[in-house]
């Protein structure tokens, strides 16, 4: 059982996890773990892709049932899921109206309206009761900030990167990034005693990330977050939970403190293991001295062997953690395409009255790399879908060159079949491959053992990304259309993908909100949206892209 690091006393418990076990199929993601988080703590949960961070958050939030054990959270718990939400909005409902519905104050205001109507239609004792109820409700509404609710909603929405124009846009017309921002804004507006946040800074630009960091630092709520945003975890978090090999270890301090403490702990364990090893070797040599067959020597040998066995067991406790298989991505050399790979003329797309982009002109040759840049909602994903043939433009044309094979990586992993196994998902891309060959490819992406038989819908966000990349790799495409391929990947996996794209010999069109990744990739050209302007890459362009 993993015992959490002692935390300040005197504050009530907000989250209690007791003897918890989490399993998916044949995989054990968490075993016999107990965890206590107190009021006001800011806690970061870290671990490599596939360790079970998202599944643990889902289990705590009630989206996934614990295999064993129990969890207790407050009623006022807000949960931001990793996936882009669909948002259950009414027809024509604007983003601002949807956001206002997130606050319990909106329901309170409707009840006040009902009581107002009741007061005009009743007399006597019923009227007196309605007046009393209205007065109590009005006091609670005012104390809760109800009369400033719309201004507060706009402030939070602007903070996470939704401008006033977007707030007046129907929810149905929002992009994936805008929907996730709206989901985050709604959670923060609703308030709560516990915020459970899975990758809260995905899709956010620099200023929005800074605003969220400031909000989380100031809120009195308890925060439990999973994030690959190292700046976020170094901002206001005072505790780090490291999930590794189905166990949780707790560290005081920020993420940087955790890295330092773990390095020191690893060095100390290695030193202790060497000392124990030397002592075991010395006892083994001593045991050889008592080689005679008499009873005294036999007793000595047994006593020494018991001490050697005890030392060996202690050495196991000080052994370094099992090293995870690193992502090894190499796109195979694709079939040679013609010189002219992609020709786009006058491409435009609108949803109802909302013009997404217009007049896009592109000409890509073999080996080119193009980055699409623009704020959320500028049409980057829609343009990629038009290039991939998944979306029909309103006007203009997309001409694919001779001998060009398109590989499309969808941000929402729409090509992954959730009810089908990981192995069969990959097999759908290469039906003639043997199971051994398929498992070999999955192994390059760290999807090994029982993961191959697991339903794809149960994978973590990082594992789904790796499966989608594996499908892309075996397709041997010579034109890659990539929509946020680094989302949910840990830093080591991002580095592996970067190296693969740097060595790729085909043509690439890329959308990414990872400025460091883009900087190292250094694509030759940029398409700015919604301006539809093509320009050459410049480091200044990184200011328009969120920092990872």
Coordinates of C-alpha atoms in Angstrom, one line a residue, residues 18-542:
X18 CA -9.1 4.0 0.6
X19 CA -7.4 0.7 -0.5
X20 CA -8.2 1.5 -4.1
X21 CA -7.6 -0.9 -6.9
X22 CA -8.2 0.2 -10.6
X23 CA -8.1 -2.4 -13.4
X24 CA -8.9 -2.3 -17.1
X25 CA -9.1 -5.7 -18.6
X26 CA -6.0 -7.6 -17.6
X27 CA -4.1 -4.4 -16.6
X28 CA -3.8 -3.2 -13.1
X29 CA -3.4 0.5 -13.1
X30 CA -3.5 1.1 -9.3
X31 CA -3.3 -1.5 -6.5
X32 CA -4.3 -1.2 -2.9
X33 CA -3.6 2.5 -2.7
X34 CA -4.8 5.0 -0.1
X35 CA -4.7 8.8 -0.5
X36 CA -5.7 11.8 1.5
X37 CA -6.1 15.3 0.1
X38 CA -7.1 18.2 2.4
X39 CA -8.9 21.4 1.8
X40 CA -7.1 24.0 -0.2
X41 CA -4.3 21.7 -1.4
X42 CA -3.1 22.1 -5.0
X43 CA -2.0 18.6 -6.1
X44 CA -0.4 17.5 -9.5
X45 CA -0.7 13.9 -10.6
X46 CA 2.2 12.9 -12.9
X47 CA 3.3 9.8 -14.7
X48 CA 4.2 8.4 -18.1
X49 CA 1.6 7.9 -20.8
X50 CA -0.5 4.7 -20.1
X51 CA 0.3 4.7 -16.3
X52 CA -3.4 5.4 -15.6
X53 CA -3.6 9.1 -14.6
X54 CA -6.8 9.8 -16.6
X55 CA -8.4 6.6 -15.4
X56 CA -7.6 7.4 -11.8
X57 CA -9.2 10.9 -12.3
X58 CA -12.2 9.2 -13.9
X59 CA -12.4 6.8 -10.9
X60 CA -12.3 9.7 -8.4
X61 CA -14.9 11.7 -10.3
X62 CA -17.2 8.7 -10.6
X63 CA -16.9 8.1 -14.4
X64 CA -15.1 4.8 -13.8
X65 CA -15.9 2.3 -11.1
X66 CA -13.1 1.2 -8.8
X67 CA -12.3 -2.5 -8.9
X68 CA -11.9 -2.5 -5.1
X69 CA -11.8 0.1 -2.4
X70 CA -13.7 3.4 -1.9
X71 CA -13.5 7.0 -2.8
X72 CA -15.1 10.0 -1.1
X73 CA -15.4 13.5 -2.7
X74 CA -17.5 16.5 -1.9
X75 CA -20.9 17.1 -3.7
X76 CA -19.5 20.3 -5.2
X77 CA -16.9 18.6 -7.3
X78 CA -16.1 19.9 -10.8
X79 CA -14.5 17.6 -13.3
X80 CA -12.8 18.7 -16.6
X81 CA -12.4 15.7 -18.8
X82 CA -9.5 15.3 -21.2
X83 CA -11.7 14.7 -24.2
X84 CA -13.3 17.7 -26.1
X85 CA -16.9 17.8 -24.8
X86 CA -19.9 17.7 -27.0
X87 CA -21.9 20.2 -24.8
X88 CA -25.6 19.6 -24.5
X89 CA -26.8 23.0 -25.7
X90 CA -30.2 23.9 -27.0
X91 CA -30.7 24.9 -30.6
X92 CA -29.2 28.4 -31.2
X93 CA -28.0 28.7 -27.6
X94 CA -25.1 31.1 -27.5
X95 CA -21.8 30.3 -25.7
X96 CA -22.6 33.0 -23.0
X97 CA -26.1 31.6 -22.4
X98 CA -24.7 28.1 -22.1
X99 CA -21.9 29.4 -19.7
X100 CA -24.5 31.2 -17.5
X101 CA -26.4 27.9 -17.1
X102 CA -23.3 26.4 -15.4
X103 CA -23.8 28.6 -12.3
X104 CA -26.3 27.5 -9.6
X105 CA -27.2 31.2 -9.4
X106 CA -29.0 31.0 -12.8
X107 CA -31.4 28.3 -11.4
X108 CA -31.8 30.5 -8.3
X109 CA -32.8 33.5 -10.5
X110 CA -35.4 31.3 -12.3
X111 CA -36.9 30.4 -9.0
X112 CA -37.0 34.1 -8.0
X113 CA -38.9 34.8 -11.3
X114 CA -41.3 31.9 -10.4
X115 CA -42.0 33.4 -7.0
X116 CA -42.5 36.9 -8.5
X117 CA -45.2 35.4 -10.8
X118 CA -46.7 33.5 -7.8
X119 CA -46.9 36.7 -5.7
X120 CA -48.9 38.5 -8.4
X121 CA -51.4 35.6 -8.5
X122 CA -51.9 34.9 -4.8
X123 CA -53.2 36.6 -1.7
X124 CA -53.2 36.1 2.0
X125 CA -51.1 33.4 3.7
X126 CA -49.8 32.1 0.4
X127 CA -48.6 35.6 -0.6
X128 CA -46.9 36.0 2.7
X129 CA -45.1 32.7 2.3
X130 CA -44.0 33.6 -1.3
X131 CA -42.7 37.0 -0.1
X132 CA -40.7 35.4 2.7
X133 CA -39.2 32.8 0.3
X134 CA -38.4 35.4 -2.2
X135 CA -36.6 37.6 0.4
X136 CA -34.5 34.7 1.6
X137 CA -33.7 33.6 -2.0
X138 CA -32.8 37.2 -3.0
X139 CA -30.4 37.5 0.0
X140 CA -28.6 34.3 -1.0
X141 CA -28.6 35.4 -4.7
X142 CA -27.0 38.8 -3.8
X143 CA -24.5 37.3 -1.4
X144 CA -23.5 34.8 -4.0
X145 CA -22.8 37.5 -6.6
X146 CA -25.9 36.9 -8.7
X147 CA -26.3 40.5 -9.8
X148 CA -22.8 40.4 -11.1
X149 CA -23.1 36.9 -12.6
X150 CA -23.0 37.9 -16.3
X151 CA -20.0 40.2 -15.8
X152 CA -18.2 37.4 -13.8
X153 CA -19.0 34.9 -16.6
X154 CA -17.6 37.2 -19.3
X155 CA -14.5 37.8 -17.2
X156 CA -13.8 34.1 -16.8
X157 CA -14.6 33.4 -20.4
X158 CA -12.2 36.1 -21.5
X159 CA -9.6 34.8 -19.1
X160 CA -9.6 31.3 -20.7
X161 CA -9.5 32.9 -24.2
X162 CA -13.1 33.2 -25.3
X163 CA -13.6 36.8 -26.7
X164 CA -16.9 38.7 -26.7
X165 CA -17.7 37.7 -30.3
X166 CA -17.2 34.0 -29.5
X167 CA -19.6 34.3 -26.5
X168 CA -22.3 35.5 -28.9
X169 CA -21.7 32.5 -31.2
X170 CA -24.0 29.5 -31.1
X171 CA -22.5 26.6 -29.2
X172 CA -23.1 24.3 -32.3
X173 CA -20.7 26.5 -34.3
X174 CA -17.8 26.4 -31.9
X175 CA -14.5 24.6 -32.7
X176 CA -13.2 21.8 -30.5
X177 CA -10.8 24.1 -28.8
X178 CA -13.5 26.7 -28.1
X179 CA -15.9 24.0 -26.7
X180 CA -13.2 22.8 -24.3
X181 CA -12.5 26.4 -23.2
X182 CA -16.3 26.9 -22.6
X183 CA -16.3 23.7 -20.6
X184 CA -13.4 24.9 -18.5
X185 CA -15.0 28.3 -18.0
X186 CA -18.3 26.7 -16.9
X187 CA -16.5 24.6 -14.3
X188 CA -14.7 27.6 -12.9
X189 CA -17.9 29.8 -12.9
X190 CA -19.9 27.0 -11.1
X191 CA -17.3 26.9 -8.3
X192 CA -16.9 24.0 -6.0
X193 CA -14.9 22.5 -3.2
X194 CA -12.8 20.3 -5.5
X195 CA -11.6 20.8 -9.1
X196 CA -10.4 17.7 -10.9
X197 CA -8.7 18.9 -14.1
X198 CA -7.4 16.7 -16.9
X199 CA -5.0 18.7 -19.1
X200 CA -6.7 22.1 -18.4
X201 CA -4.3 24.1 -20.5
X202 CA -4.9 22.2 -23.7
X203 CA -5.9 24.7 -26.5
X204 CA -5.0 27.7 -24.4
X205 CA -2.7 30.5 -25.6
X206 CA 0.0 32.1 -23.4
X207 CA -2.2 34.7 -21.8
X208 CA -5.0 32.2 -21.1
X209 CA -2.6 29.8 -19.5
X210 CA -1.2 32.6 -17.3
X211 CA -4.8 33.5 -16.3
X212 CA -5.7 29.9 -15.4
X213 CA -2.5 29.6 -13.4
X214 CA -3.4 32.7 -11.5
X215 CA -7.0 31.5 -10.9
X216 CA -5.9 28.1 -9.5
X217 CA -3.3 29.8 -7.3
X218 CA -6.0 32.1 -5.8
X219 CA -8.9 29.8 -5.5
X220 CA -9.8 28.4 -2.1
X221 CA -10.9 25.1 -3.7
X222 CA -8.8 22.0 -3.6
X223 CA -7.3 21.2 -7.0
X224 CA -6.2 17.9 -8.4
X225 CA -4.7 18.2 -11.9
X226 CA -3.1 16.1 -14.6
X227 CA -1.0 18.1 -17.0
X228 CA 2.0 17.9 -19.3
X229 CA 2.4 21.7 -18.9
X230 CA 5.4 22.0 -16.7
X231 CA 5.0 25.7 -16.2
X232 CA 1.5 25.1 -14.7
X233 CA 2.8 22.5 -12.3
X234 CA 5.6 24.8 -11.2
X235 CA 3.2 27.7 -10.6
X236 CA 1.0 27.1 -7.5
X237 CA 1.1 23.4 -6.8
X238 CA 2.3 22.3 -3.4
X239 CA 2.3 18.6 -3.8
X240 CA 3.0 16.1 -6.5
X241 CA 1.7 12.5 -6.8
X242 CA 3.8 10.2 -8.9
X243 CA 1.9 7.3 -10.4
X244 CA 4.3 4.5 -11.5
X245 CA 3.9 0.8 -11.7
X246 CA 0.4 0.9 -10.1
X247 CA 1.6 2.7 -7.0
X248 CA 1.5 6.4 -5.9
X249 CA 4.4 8.2 -4.2
X250 CA 3.8 11.6 -2.8
X251 CA 6.2 14.5 -2.8
X252 CA 6.0 18.0 -1.2
X253 CA 6.5 21.0 -3.4
X254 CA 6.3 21.9 -7.0
X255 CA 7.1 19.8 -10.0
X256 CA 10.7 21.0 -10.0
X257 CA 11.0 20.1 -6.4
X258 CA 9.6 16.6 -7.2
X259 CA 12.2 16.1 -10.0
X260 CA 15.0 17.1 -7.6
X261 CA 13.7 14.9 -4.8
X262 CA 13.2 11.9 -7.0
X263 CA 16.7 12.2 -8.4
X264 CA 18.1 12.5 -4.9
X265 CA 16.0 9.5 -3.8
X266 CA 17.2 7.4 -6.8
X267 CA 20.8 8.3 -6.0
X268 CA 20.3 7.3 -2.4
X269 CA 18.6 4.0 -3.3
X270 CA 21.5 3.2 -5.7
X271 CA 24.1 3.9 -3.0
X272 CA 22.2 1.7 -0.5
X273 CA 21.8 -1.1 -3.0
X274 CA 25.5 -1.1 -3.7
X275 CA 26.3 -1.2 0.0
X276 CA 23.9 -4.1 0.5
X277 CA 25.4 -5.9 -2.5
X278 CA 28.9 -5.5 -1.1
X279 CA 27.8 -6.9 2.3
X280 CA 26.0 -9.8 0.6
X281 CA 29.2 -10.6 -1.4
X282 CA 31.3 -10.5 1.8
X283 CA 29.0 -12.9 3.5
X284 CA 29.0 -15.2 0.5
X285 CA 32.8 -15.4 0.7
X286 CA 32.7 -16.0 4.4
X287 CA 30.2 -18.8 3.9
X288 CA 32.8 -20.6 1.7
X289 CA 35.1 -20.8 4.7
X290 CA 32.7 -23.1 6.5
X291 CA 32.9 -25.8 3.9
X292 CA 33.5 -28.7 6.1
X293 CA 30.7 -31.2 6.6
X294 CA 30.5 -31.1 10.4
X295 CA 27.4 -29.9 12.2
X296 CA 29.0 -26.7 13.4
X297 CA 30.0 -25.5 9.9
X298 CA 26.6 -26.5 8.6
X299 CA 24.9 -24.3 11.2
X300 CA 27.2 -21.4 10.4
X301 CA 26.4 -21.8 6.6
X302 CA 22.6 -21.8 7.3
X303 CA 22.9 -18.7 9.5
X304 CA 25.0 -16.9 6.9
X305 CA 22.6 -17.9 4.1
X306 CA 19.6 -16.4 6.1
X307 CA 21.5 -13.1 6.4
X308 CA 22.3 -13.2 2.6
X309 CA 18.7 -13.9 1.8
X310 CA 17.6 -11.0 4.0
X311 CA 20.1 -8.6 2.3
X312 CA 18.8 -9.8 -1.1
X313 CA 15.3 -8.9 -0.1
X314 CA 16.4 -5.5 1.1
X315 CA 18.2 -4.9 -2.2
X316 CA 14.9 -5.3 -4.0
X317 CA 13.4 -2.4 -2.0
X318 CA 16.3 -0.2 -3.2
X319 CA 16.3 -1.3 -6.8
X320 CA 15.8 1.5 -9.4
X321 CA 12.3 1.7 -10.9
X322 CA 11.6 -0.4 -14.0
X323 CA 12.4 1.7 -17.0
X324 CA 9.5 2.3 -19.4
X325 CA 9.8 1.4 -23.0
X326 CA 10.6 4.6 -24.9
X327 CA 8.6 5.6 -28.0
X328 CA 10.6 4.7 -31.1
X329 CA 8.9 6.4 -34.0
X330 CA 10.3 6.2 -37.5
X331 CA 8.0 6.8 -40.5
X332 CA 9.2 4.4 -43.2
X333 CA 10.4 5.9 -46.5
X334 CA 7.2 6.6 -48.4
X335 CA 6.6 5.9 -52.1
X336 CA 7.9 8.8 -54.1
X337 CA 5.2 11.3 -55.0
X338 CA 5.2 13.6 -57.9
X339 CA 6.8 17.1 -57.6
X340 CA 3.4 18.7 -57.2
X341 CA 1.8 17.3 -54.1
X342 CA -1.1 19.6 -53.2
X343 CA -2.7 22.5 -55.0
X344 CA -5.5 24.5 -53.2
X345 CA -7.3 27.3 -55.0
X346 CA -9.9 29.7 -53.6
X347 CA -11.0 27.5 -50.7
X348 CA -13.7 28.8 -48.5
X349 CA -15.9 27.4 -45.7
X350 CA -18.7 28.8 -43.5
X351 CA -21.0 27.2 -40.9
X352 CA -24.4 29.0 -41.2
X353 CA -23.5 32.7 -40.9
X354 CA -20.1 32.1 -39.5
X355 CA -17.3 32.4 -42.1
X356 CA -14.5 30.1 -41.0
X357 CA -12.0 30.9 -43.7
X358 CA -12.0 32.2 -47.2
X359 CA -9.8 32.5 -50.3
X360 CA -7.2 29.9 -49.1
X361 CA -4.4 29.4 -51.8
X362 CA -1.8 26.7 -51.3
X363 CA 0.8 25.1 -53.4
X364 CA 2.9 22.3 -51.8
X365 CA 5.7 20.4 -53.4
X366 CA 7.3 17.1 -52.4
X367 CA 9.1 17.5 -49.1
X368 CA 7.5 20.8 -48.0
X369 CA 6.4 21.3 -44.4
X370 CA 3.6 23.8 -43.7
X371 CA 2.3 25.0 -40.3
X372 CA -1.3 26.3 -39.9
X373 CA -1.5 29.1 -37.3
X374 CA -4.4 30.9 -35.9
X375 CA -6.5 31.4 -32.8
X376 CA -9.1 28.7 -31.7
X377 CA -12.0 28.9 -34.1
X378 CA -9.9 30.3 -37.0
X379 CA -10.6 27.1 -39.0
X380 CA -7.3 25.1 -38.8
X381 CA -9.0 21.8 -38.1
X382 CA -11.7 22.5 -40.7
X383 CA -9.1 23.3 -43.3
X384 CA -7.2 20.1 -42.6
X385 CA -10.5 18.1 -42.9
X386 CA -11.1 19.8 -46.3
X387 CA -7.6 18.8 -47.4
X388 CA -8.2 15.2 -46.2
X389 CA -11.6 15.0 -48.0
X390 CA -13.5 14.7 -44.7
X391 CA -15.2 18.1 -45.1
X392 CA -16.6 19.7 -48.3
X393 CA -15.6 23.3 -48.9
X394 CA -18.3 25.8 -49.9
X395 CA -16.2 26.9 -52.9
X396 CA -12.7 26.4 -54.3
X397 CA -10.8 23.2 -55.1
X398 CA -8.3 20.8 -53.6
X399 CA -6.2 18.9 -56.1
X400 CA -4.0 16.0 -54.9
X401 CA -0.9 15.4 -57.0
X402 CA 0.2 12.2 -58.8
X403 CA 1.1 9.2 -56.7
X404 CA 0.2 11.0 -53.5
X405 CA -1.2 9.0 -50.6
X406 CA -2.7 11.0 -47.8
X407 CA -2.4 10.2 -44.1
X408 CA -4.7 12.1 -41.8
X409 CA -4.2 12.4 -38.0
X410 CA -7.5 13.6 -36.4
X411 CA -7.3 15.5 -33.2
X412 CA -10.3 13.7 -31.8
X413 CA -9.1 10.3 -32.9
X414 CA -12.3 9.8 -34.9
X415 CA -10.8 6.9 -36.9
X416 CA -10.1 4.8 -33.8
X417 CA -12.9 2.3 -33.2
X418 CA -13.5 2.4 -29.4
X419 CA -15.1 -1.0 -29.1
X420 CA -12.4 -2.8 -31.1
X421 CA -9.1 -4.0 -29.7
X422 CA -5.9 -2.0 -30.1
X423 CA -4.5 -4.8 -32.2
X424 CA -7.5 -4.9 -34.5
X425 CA -7.5 -1.1 -34.9
X426 CA -4.0 -1.4 -36.2
X427 CA -4.9 -4.4 -38.4
X428 CA -7.6 -2.3 -40.1
X429 CA -4.7 -0.2 -41.6
X430 CA -2.7 -3.2 -42.7
X431 CA -5.0 -6.2 -43.1
X432 CA -2.3 -8.5 -44.5
X433 CA 0.1 -8.1 -41.6
X434 CA 0.7 -10.9 -39.2
X435 CA -0.1 -10.6 -35.5
X436 CA 3.6 -10.6 -34.7
X437 CA 4.3 -7.8 -37.2
X438 CA 1.4 -5.8 -35.7
X439 CA 2.6 -6.3 -32.1
X440 CA 6.1 -5.3 -33.2
X441 CA 4.7 -2.0 -34.5
X442 CA 2.7 -1.4 -31.3
X443 CA 5.9 -2.2 -29.3
X444 CA 7.6 0.7 -31.0
X445 CA 5.0 2.9 -29.4
X446 CA 5.1 1.3 -26.0
X447 CA 1.7 -0.4 -26.5
X448 CA 2.8 -3.9 -25.3
X449 CA 1.5 -6.9 -23.6
X450 CA -2.2 -6.9 -22.5
X451 CA -2.7 -3.4 -24.0
X452 CA -2.9 -4.9 -27.5
X453 CA -6.0 -6.9 -26.5
X454 CA -7.6 -3.9 -24.7
X455 CA -10.6 -2.1 -26.2
X456 CA -9.3 1.1 -27.8
X457 CA -12.0 3.2 -26.0
X458 CA -10.4 2.4 -22.6
X459 CA -7.0 3.8 -23.6
X460 CA -5.6 6.9 -22.0
X461 CA -5.4 10.1 -24.2
X462 CA -1.6 9.5 -24.6
X463 CA -2.1 5.9 -25.6
X464 CA -4.8 6.8 -28.2
X465 CA -2.4 9.3 -29.7
X466 CA 0.2 6.6 -29.9
X467 CA -2.3 4.2 -31.6
X468 CA -3.3 6.8 -34.1
X469 CA 0.4 7.5 -34.9
X470 CA 1.0 3.8 -35.3
X471 CA -1.8 3.6 -37.8
X472 CA -0.4 6.5 -39.6
X473 CA 3.1 4.9 -39.7
X474 CA 2.0 1.6 -41.2
X475 CA -0.1 3.4 -43.9
X476 CA 3.2 4.7 -45.5
X477 CA 1.6 7.9 -46.6
X478 CA 3.7 10.6 -48.4
X479 CA 1.4 13.5 -47.4
X480 CA 0.8 13.8 -43.7
X481 CA -2.0 16.0 -42.4
X482 CA -1.5 16.3 -38.6
X483 CA -4.0 18.0 -36.2
X484 CA -2.3 18.4 -32.8
X485 CA -0.2 15.2 -32.8
X486 CA 1.5 16.1 -29.5
X487 CA -1.7 16.4 -27.5
X488 CA -1.6 14.2 -24.3
X489 CA 2.0 12.9 -25.1
X490 CA 4.6 13.0 -22.3
X491 CA 7.8 15.0 -23.0
X492 CA 9.8 11.9 -24.0
X493 CA 7.2 10.8 -26.6
X494 CA 7.0 14.4 -28.0
X495 CA 10.8 14.3 -28.5
X496 CA 10.5 10.9 -30.3
X497 CA 7.8 12.2 -32.6
X498 CA 9.8 15.4 -33.3
X499 CA 12.8 13.3 -34.4
X500 CA 10.5 11.1 -36.7
X501 CA 9.1 14.2 -38.5
X502 CA 12.6 15.7 -38.8
X503 CA 13.7 12.6 -40.7
X504 CA 10.4 12.1 -42.7
X505 CA 10.9 12.5 -46.5
X506 CA 7.3 13.2 -47.4
X507 CA 5.2 16.4 -47.2
X508 CA 3.6 17.6 -44.0
X509 CA 0.8 20.0 -43.1
X510 CA 0.6 20.5 -39.4
X511 CA -1.5 22.1 -36.7
X512 CA 0.1 22.4 -33.3
X513 CA -0.3 24.4 -30.1
X514 CA 3.1 23.3 -28.8
X515 CA 5.5 26.2 -29.4
X516 CA 8.6 24.3 -28.4
X517 CA 7.7 21.5 -30.7
X518 CA 7.1 23.9 -33.6
X519 CA 10.3 25.8 -32.9
X520 CA 12.4 22.7 -33.1
X521 CA 10.6 21.4 -36.2
X522 CA 11.0 24.8 -37.9
X523 CA 8.6 24.3 -40.8
X524 CA 9.5 26.3 -44.0
X525 CA 6.2 28.1 -44.4
X526 CA 3.2 29.3 -42.3
X527 CA -0.4 29.7 -43.3
X528 CA -2.1 32.3 -41.1
X529 CA -5.8 31.9 -40.5
X530 CA -8.3 33.5 -40.8
X531 CA -6.2 35.9 -43.0
X532 CA -5.4 33.0 -45.4
X533 CA -1.9 34.5 -45.7
X534 CA 1.1 32.3 -46.5
X535 CA 4.5 33.5 -45.1
X536 CA 7.9 32.0 -44.3
X537 CA 8.6 30.7 -40.8
X538 CA 9.9 33.2 -38.3
X539 CA 10.6 32.7 -34.6
X540 CA 8.3 35.6 -33.9
X541 CA 5.4 33.5 -35.0
X542 CA 5.8 31.4 -31.8

